[in-house]
Coordinates of C-alpha atoms and ligand atoms in Angstrom, one line a residue:
X11 CA -73.9 -75.8 -5.7
X12 CA -76.1 -73.6 -3.6
X13 CA -77.5 -70.4 -4.9
X14 CA -78.6 -68.0 -2.2
X15 CA -82.3 -67.2 -2.6
X16 CA -83.4 -64.1 -0.8
X17 CA -87.0 -65.4 -0.6
X18 CA -88.0 -67.3 2.6
X19 CA -88.5 -71.1 2.3
X20 CA -91.9 -72.1 0.8
X21 CA -94.4 -73.3 3.4
X22 CA -95.8 -76.4 1.8
X23 CA -99.6 -76.9 1.8
X24 CA -99.8 -80.5 2.9
X25 CA -96.4 -82.2 3.7
X26 CA -96.8 -85.8 5.1
X27 CA -96.3 -86.4 8.8
X28 CA -94.3 -89.6 8.7
X29 CA -91.8 -90.4 11.4
X30 CA -89.1 -93.0 12.0
X31 CA -91.6 -95.5 13.4
X32 CA -93.6 -95.5 10.1
X33 CA -90.4 -96.0 8.1
X34 CA -89.2 -98.8 10.4
X35 CA -92.6 -100.6 10.2
X36 CA -92.6 -100.5 6.4
X37 CA -89.0 -101.7 6.2
X38 CA -89.8 -104.5 8.7
X39 CA -92.7 -105.6 6.4
X40 CA -90.4 -105.7 3.4
X41 CA -87.7 -107.7 5.3
X42 CA -90.4 -110.2 6.3
X43 CA -91.1 -111.0 2.7
X44 CA -94.8 -109.9 2.8
X45 CA -94.8 -107.4 0.0
X46 CA -98.5 -107.8 -0.8
X47 CA -101.5 -108.3 1.4
X48 CA -100.6 -110.3 4.5
X49 CA -100.8 -110.4 8.3
X50 CA -100.2 -106.6 8.7
X51 CA -103.1 -105.7 6.5
X52 CA -105.3 -108.1 8.6
X53 CA -104.1 -106.6 11.9
X54 CA -104.6 -103.1 10.5
X55 CA -108.2 -103.9 9.7
X56 CA -109.0 -105.3 13.1
X57 CA -107.2 -102.4 14.8
X58 CA -109.1 -99.8 12.7
X59 CA -112.4 -101.5 13.6
X60 CA -111.5 -101.6 17.2
X61 CA -110.6 -97.9 17.3
X62 CA -114.0 -97.0 15.8
X63 CA -115.4 -98.6 18.9
X64 CA -113.7 -96.1 21.2
X65 CA -114.3 -92.4 22.0
X66 CA -112.3 -90.6 19.4
X67 CA -112.0 -87.5 21.5
X68 CA -109.3 -89.4 23.3
X69 CA -106.1 -91.1 22.1
X70 CA -106.7 -94.9 21.7
X71 CA -105.9 -97.1 24.6
X72 CA -102.8 -99.1 23.5
X73 CA -104.3 -102.3 25.0
X74 CA -107.4 -101.9 22.8
X75 CA -105.1 -101.7 19.7
X76 CA -102.8 -104.5 20.8
X77 CA -105.5 -106.9 21.6
X78 CA -107.4 -106.1 18.4
X79 CA -104.2 -106.9 16.4
X80 CA -104.6 -110.5 17.4
X81 CA -108.2 -110.7 18.4
X82 CA -111.6 -110.3 16.8
X83 CA -111.4 -106.5 16.1
X84 CA -114.4 -104.3 16.7
X85 CA -118.2 -104.3 16.2
X86 CA -117.8 -103.1 12.6
X87 CA -115.9 -104.8 9.7
X88 CA -113.0 -102.9 8.2
X89 CA -111.8 -103.8 4.7
X90 CA -108.4 -102.5 3.8
X91 CA -108.0 -101.2 0.3
X92 CA -105.5 -99.4 -1.9
X93 CA -107.7 -96.2 -2.1
X94 CA -110.9 -94.6 -0.9
X95 CA -112.0 -94.6 -4.5
X96 CA -111.8 -98.4 -4.5
X97 CA -113.8 -98.4 -1.3
X98 CA -116.6 -96.2 -2.7
X99 CA -116.7 -98.4 -5.8
X100 CA -116.9 -101.7 -3.8
X101 CA -119.4 -100.3 -1.4
X102 CA -121.8 -99.2 -4.2
X103 CA -121.3 -102.6 -5.9
X104 CA -122.0 -104.4 -2.7
X105 CA -125.3 -102.5 -2.1
X106 CA -126.3 -103.5 -5.6
X107 CA -126.0 -100.2 -7.6
X108 CA -126.1 -101.0 -11.3
X109 CA -127.1 -99.7 -14.7
X110 CA -130.2 -97.5 -14.6
X111 CA -129.8 -96.6 -11.0
X112 CA -129.3 -93.1 -9.7
X113 CA -126.9 -92.1 -6.9
X114 CA -127.1 -88.7 -5.2
X115 CA -123.8 -86.9 -4.7
X116 CA -122.9 -83.4 -3.7
X117 CA -121.3 -81.1 -6.3
X118 CA -118.8 -79.9 -3.6
X119 CA -116.5 -82.9 -3.7
X120 CA -113.6 -84.6 -5.5
X121 CA -114.4 -86.3 -8.8
X122 CA -113.8 -89.8 -7.2
X123 CA -117.2 -89.5 -5.3
X124 CA -119.1 -89.4 -8.6
X125 CA -116.8 -91.4 -10.9
X126 CA -117.4 -94.6 -9.0
X127 CA -121.1 -94.3 -9.8
X128 CA -120.2 -94.3 -13.5
X129 CA -117.9 -97.4 -13.1
X130 CA -121.1 -99.3 -12.3
X131 CA -123.1 -97.8 -15.2
X132 CA -125.3 -95.8 -12.9
X133 CA -126.1 -92.1 -13.0
X134 CA -124.8 -89.6 -10.5
X135 CA -127.4 -87.0 -9.6
X136 CA -125.4 -83.9 -8.6
X137 CA -127.0 -81.7 -6.0
X138 CA -126.1 -78.4 -4.2
X139 CA -124.6 -78.1 -0.7
X140 CA -125.4 -76.3 2.6
X141 CA -124.4 -72.7 2.7
X142 CA -122.6 -73.0 6.0
X143 CA -121.0 -76.5 6.0
X144 CA -120.7 -77.1 2.3
X145 CA -121.9 -80.6 3.1
X146 CA -124.8 -82.2 1.1
X147 CA -128.0 -80.2 1.3
X148 CA -130.5 -82.7 2.4
X149 CA -133.4 -80.6 1.1
X150 CA -131.8 -80.6 -2.4
X151 CA -131.2 -84.3 -2.0
X152 CA -134.8 -84.9 -1.1
X153 CA -135.9 -83.0 -4.1
X154 CA -133.6 -85.1 -6.3
X155 CA -135.1 -88.5 -5.2
X156 CA -136.8 -90.5 -8.0
X157 CA -138.0 -94.1 -8.2
X158 CA -134.5 -94.9 -9.7
X159 CA -132.6 -93.5 -6.7
X160 CA -130.6 -96.4 -5.0
X161 CA -128.0 -94.6 -2.9
X162 CA -126.6 -91.3 -1.6
X163 CA -122.9 -90.5 -1.0
X164 CA -122.6 -87.7 1.6
X165 CA -119.1 -86.1 2.0
X166 CA -117.9 -85.0 5.4
X167 CA -116.3 -81.9 3.8
X168 CA -113.0 -80.8 5.4
X169 CA -113.7 -83.3 8.2
X170 CA -116.8 -81.6 9.6
X171 CA -119.3 -84.5 10.0
X172 CA -122.6 -84.4 8.3
X173 CA -125.7 -84.3 10.6
X174 CA -126.0 -88.1 11.4
X175 CA -129.6 -87.9 12.5
X176 CA -130.9 -85.9 9.6
X177 CA -129.0 -88.1 7.2
X178 CA -130.4 -91.3 8.6
X179 CA -133.9 -89.9 8.6
X180 CA -133.5 -88.8 4.9
X181 CA -132.2 -92.3 3.9
X182 CA -135.1 -94.1 5.7
X183 CA -137.7 -91.9 4.2
X184 CA -136.2 -92.1 0.7
X185 CA -135.5 -95.8 1.0
X186 CA -131.9 -95.4 -0.2
X187 CA -128.6 -96.9 0.9
X188 CA -126.0 -94.5 2.4
X189 CA -122.3 -94.8 1.5
X190 CA -120.4 -92.1 3.4
X191 CA -117.4 -90.5 1.7
X192 CA -115.3 -90.0 4.9
X193 CA -112.1 -89.3 3.0
X194 CA -111.7 -86.2 5.2
X195 CA -113.2 -87.5 8.4
X196 CA -110.9 -89.6 10.5
X197 CA -110.8 -89.3 13.4
X198 CA -114.2 -87.6 13.7
X199 CA -117.4 -87.9 15.6
X200 CA -121.0 -87.0 14.8
X201 CA -123.5 -86.6 17.6
X202 CA -121.3 -88.4 20.0
X203 CA -120.5 -91.4 17.8
X204 CA -117.4 -92.0 15.7
X205 CA -117.8 -91.4 11.9
X206 CA -117.6 -95.0 10.7
X207 CA -120.3 -96.5 13.0
X208 CA -124.0 -96.0 12.7
X209 CA -126.9 -96.7 10.3
X210 CA -125.1 -96.2 7.0
X211 CA -124.4 -99.2 4.8
X212 CA -120.7 -98.3 4.5
X213 CA -118.3 -95.6 5.4
X214 CA -115.1 -95.1 3.4
X215 CA -111.9 -93.5 4.6
X216 CA -108.8 -92.4 2.6
X217 CA -105.2 -92.8 3.4
X218 CA -103.9 -90.9 0.4
X219 CA -100.7 -89.0 1.0
X220 CA -102.3 -85.7 1.9
X221 CA -105.1 -87.0 4.1
X222 CA -105.4 -87.1 8.0
X223 CA -103.5 -90.3 8.2
X224 CA -101.7 -92.0 5.3
X225 CA -100.3 -95.2 3.8
X226 CA -99.1 -93.3 0.7
X227 CA -102.1 -94.7 -1.2
X228 CA -104.7 -96.6 0.7
X229 CA -108.2 -96.6 2.1
X230 CA -110.6 -98.5 4.4
X231 CA -114.2 -99.4 3.8
X232 CA -116.1 -100.0 7.1
X233 CA -119.5 -101.6 7.5
X234 CA -121.6 -103.1 10.2
X235 CA -123.1 -105.6 7.8
X236 CA -121.4 -109.0 7.5
X237 CA -122.8 -109.6 4.0
X238 CA -121.5 -106.3 2.6
X239 CA -118.1 -106.9 4.2
X240 CA -117.9 -110.3 2.7
X241 CA -118.8 -109.0 -0.8
X242 CA -116.3 -106.2 -0.6
X243 CA -113.5 -108.7 0.5
X244 CA -114.3 -110.9 -2.4
X245 CA -114.5 -108.1 -5.0
X246 CA -111.3 -106.4 -3.8
X247 CA -109.3 -109.3 -5.0
X248 CA -110.5 -110.6 -8.4
X249 CA -113.8 -112.0 -7.1
X250 CA -112.0 -114.8 -5.4
X251 CA -113.9 -116.4 -2.5
X252 CA -110.8 -116.7 -0.3
X253 CA -108.0 -114.2 0.0
X254 CA -104.3 -115.0 -0.7
X255 CA -103.4 -114.9 3.0
X256 CA -105.8 -117.7 3.9
X257 CA -104.5 -119.8 0.9
X258 CA -100.9 -119.5 1.9
X259 CA -101.6 -120.4 5.5
X260 CA -101.5 -124.0 4.5
X261 CA -103.3 -127.0 5.9
X262 CA -107.0 -127.6 5.8
X263 CA -110.0 -125.6 6.7
X264 CA -111.2 -126.3 10.2
X265 CA -114.3 -128.4 10.3
X266 CA -116.6 -129.3 7.5
X267 CA -115.4 -131.2 4.4
X268 CA -111.7 -131.6 3.9
X269 CA -111.1 -128.7 1.5
X270 CA -107.5 -128.0 0.8
X271 CA -106.3 -124.5 1.5
X272 CA -105.2 -124.0 -2.1
X273 CA -108.7 -124.4 -3.3
X274 CA -110.5 -121.2 -4.3
X275 CA -113.3 -120.2 -6.5
X276 CA -113.9 -117.1 -8.7
X277 CA -117.5 -116.1 -8.2
X278 CA -117.4 -112.7 -10.0
X279 CA -115.2 -110.6 -12.2
X280 CA -113.7 -108.7 -9.3
X281 CA -111.1 -105.9 -9.0
X282 CA -107.5 -105.5 -7.8
X283 CA -108.0 -103.2 -4.7
X284 CA -106.0 -104.9 -1.9
X285 CA -103.7 -103.0 0.4
X286 CA -100.0 -104.1 0.6
X287 CA -98.4 -105.1 3.9
X288 CA -95.7 -102.4 3.9
X289 CA -98.5 -99.8 3.4
X290 CA -100.6 -101.4 6.2
X291 CA -97.6 -101.4 8.5
X292 CA -97.3 -97.7 8.0
X293 CA -101.0 -97.3 8.5
X294 CA -100.8 -99.2 11.9
X295 CA -98.4 -96.6 13.2
X296 CA -100.4 -93.7 11.8
X297 CA -103.6 -95.1 13.4
X298 CA -101.9 -95.0 16.8
X299 CA -100.9 -91.3 16.1
X300 CA -104.2 -90.2 14.5
X301 CA -105.8 -88.4 17.5
X302 CA -102.5 -86.8 18.4
X303 CA -102.1 -85.5 14.8
X304 CA -105.7 -84.2 14.9
X305 CA -104.9 -82.3 18.2
X306 CA -102.0 -80.7 16.3
X307 CA -104.4 -79.6 13.6
X308 CA -106.9 -78.4 16.1
X309 CA -104.3 -76.2 17.6
X310 CA -103.5 -74.7 14.2
X311 CA -107.2 -74.1 13.5
X312 CA -107.6 -72.4 16.9
X313 CA -104.7 -70.1 16.1
X314 CA -106.1 -69.2 12.7
X315 CA -109.6 -68.7 14.1
X316 CA -108.3 -66.2 16.6
X317 CA -105.8 -64.5 14.3
X318 CA -108.3 -64.0 11.5
X319 CA -111.4 -63.1 13.5
X320 CA -111.2 -59.4 12.5
X321 CA -110.5 -60.0 8.8
X322 CA -113.0 -60.0 5.9
X323 CA -113.2 -63.7 5.9
X324 CA -115.8 -66.3 6.7
X325 CA -114.0 -68.8 8.9
X326 CA -114.7 -72.5 8.8
X327 CA -117.8 -73.7 10.7
X328 CA -117.3 -75.8 13.9
X329 CA -119.2 -78.9 14.6
X330 CA -122.3 -79.0 16.7
X331 CA -122.5 -80.5 20.2
X332 CA -121.3 -84.1 20.3
X333 CA -119.3 -83.5 17.0
X334 CA -115.6 -83.9 16.7
X335 CA -114.2 -82.2 13.5
X336 CA -111.3 -84.0 11.9
X337 CA -109.8 -80.7 10.8
X338 CA -108.5 -82.1 7.6
X339 CA -108.8 -78.8 5.8
X340 CA -109.0 -75.2 6.9
X341 CA -111.1 -73.4 4.2
X342 CA -111.7 -69.7 4.4
X343 CA -114.1 -67.8 2.2
X344 CA -113.3 -64.2 1.2
X345 CA -116.2 -61.8 1.9
X346 CA -117.4 -59.1 -0.4
X347 CA -115.6 -56.5 1.7
X348 CA -112.2 -58.1 1.2
X349 CA -109.7 -55.8 -0.6
X350 CA -109.2 -58.4 -3.4
X351 CA -110.8 -61.4 -5.0
X352 CA -109.8 -65.0 -4.4
X353 CA -107.4 -65.4 -7.3
X354 CA -105.4 -62.3 -6.3
X355 CA -105.4 -63.5 -2.7
X356 CA -103.9 -66.8 -3.7
X357 CA -101.3 -65.1 -5.9
X358 CA -100.3 -62.8 -3.0
X359 CA -99.9 -65.7 -0.6
X360 CA -97.8 -67.6 -3.2
X361 CA -95.6 -64.5 -3.6
X362 CA -95.1 -64.6 0.2
X363 CA -94.1 -68.3 0.0
X364 CA -97.3 -69.7 1.4
X365 CA -98.7 -72.9 -0.2
X366 CA -102.5 -73.0 -0.6
X367 CA -105.0 -75.2 -2.3
X368 CA -108.6 -75.0 -3.4
X369 CA -111.3 -77.4 -2.3
X370 CA -113.2 -77.9 -4.5
X371 CA -113.8 -77.0 -8.1
X372 CA -117.4 -78.2 -7.9
X373 CA -118.3 -81.2 -10.1
X374 CA -120.7 -79.3 -12.2
X375 CA -117.9 -77.0 -13.4
X376 CA -115.9 -79.9 -14.9
X377 CA -116.6 -80.6 -18.5
X378 CA -117.4 -84.3 -18.1
X379 CA -119.9 -83.8 -15.3
X380 CA -121.3 -80.6 -16.8
X381 CA -122.1 -82.4 -20.0
X382 CA -125.1 -84.6 -19.3
X383 CA -125.0 -85.1 -15.5
X384 CA -125.2 -81.7 -13.8
X385 CA -128.8 -80.2 -13.8
X386 CA -128.4 -77.4 -11.4
X387 CA -128.6 -74.6 -10.6
X388 CA -126.0 -74.6 -7.9
X389 CA -126.1 -71.2 -6.3
X390 CA -124.4 -72.1 -3.0
X391 CA -121.5 -74.0 -4.6
X392 CA -121.1 -71.4 -7.3
X393 CA -120.9 -68.6 -4.8
X394 CA -118.5 -70.5 -2.5
X395 CA -116.3 -71.5 -5.5
X396 CA -115.4 -67.9 -6.1
X397 CA -114.4 -67.3 -2.5
X398 CA -112.7 -70.4 -1.1
X399 CA -109.0 -70.9 -0.2
X400 CA -107.6 -73.8 1.8
X401 CA -104.7 -72.7 4.1
X402 CA -102.0 -75.2 5.3
X403 CA -103.1 -77.3 8.3
X404 CA -100.7 -80.2 8.4
X405 CA -100.0 -81.9 11.8
X406 CA -96.4 -81.0 12.6
X407 CA -96.5 -77.6 10.9
X408 CA -93.4 -75.8 12.1
X409 CA -94.2 -73.0 14.5
X410 CA -92.2 -70.5 12.4
X411 CA -94.2 -71.6 9.3
X412 CA -97.5 -71.2 11.2
X413 CA -96.4 -67.7 12.1
X414 CA -95.6 -67.0 8.5
X415 CA -99.0 -68.1 7.3
X416 CA -100.7 -65.9 10.0
X417 CA -98.6 -62.9 9.1
X418 CA -99.0 -63.3 5.4
X419 CA -102.8 -63.6 5.5
X420 CA -103.1 -60.6 7.8
X421 CA -100.7 -58.6 5.7
X422 CA -102.5 -59.3 2.4
X423 CA -105.9 -58.6 3.8
X424 CA -105.3 -55.6 6.0
Ligands
LIG6 C1 -109.1 -87.8 -1.5 C2 -110.6 -88.0 -1.7 C3 -111.2 -89.1 -2.3 C4 -110.3 -90.2 -2.9 O1 -109.4 -90.8 -2.0 P1 -108.3 -91.8 -2.6 O2 -107.8 -92.6 -1.4 O3 -107.3 -90.9 -3.2 O4 -109.0 -92.7 -3.6 C5 -112.5 -89.3 -2.4 N1 -113.3 -88.3 -1.9 C6 -112.8 -87.1 -1.4 C7 -113.8 -86.1 -0.9 C8 -111.5 -86.9 -1.3 O5 -111.0 -85.8 -0.8

């Protein structure tokens, strides 16, 4: 039964951009019998690493991807996981964060960034963010460093890369490890280099359903350090020194003593963080489309920038020279001269059938983090929290839906 509804169709905030090729790839993986981690996950890792060796302004050269699928991959090591949260946890574990340590995190993030610090019995030190970018405020981070500080987790908020040079200088001076939360930042570049390569110990990407590319649930931890990659590979699968794929390959290890392939050793109480092959198959297709999908988001952002330039809104900052913004989120901030507050603005857009979201409720405003972790004050985050709204920016947003968002925002604020 259909009931006619006079209201226009709802414009969803973040529908996935999945095509037939992704569906076919996942089905092919299922038909092959590899339901868990197998050859597709291994190829996905090598391809992801290889793409990080290219200029992410341009679409990847198919030959780079195809040769990486079989060959050695890129300069960095990519470790495929079932979430970015898993990647942040494994990266901190690999750099040696443990009880008694402190890890600096921005308050302007999702709870996953800080919760992984607690998994390891360490203490997140929650600091304020930059007024313009809402990325970690390095002066606040510098002021938070103590003799217990072991690491910092900067977040590339909305896909706008953190200042690579300033971050590396801070880390060297403070003597701390850097694990980048790049859940919003693929494909992105900072000072001419892809986010994912550089001086940091590890960089972690998310392939959650709403992110810039998706495997449903998934993530990738990237590192230039062989030892950290090896530790993360071991800990992602029960602390076993060889992964299942290698064991089932049969035969004997090349060279050295005759060790049967079924032999494995548990060297630590590891975790269960591996990515499945059907998910990896989806990811391999999404990886090939990632720059094209970003271009689609760039076009939406350009349209919003132009259409909203005369409204009482602070529009999202652009990257500096040499930066490529991943355009994961389009976050506007209502100015004091807006005719209404943020909550009323969200209600009015909902009434007009426009999906919105809010990034983020700062960590220090959640009961768990407020009670015992947040020290504050957080003037920048508190001010931004009262003003922010995230507008839809999915690749593949229908042109009529884009028009509806533009019209609705203008109508409500004029
Ligand atoms: C989505 C997100 C995560 C977690 O990613 P998962 O893949 O869902 O674990 C971490 N940090 C930030 C900033 C995020 O937005």
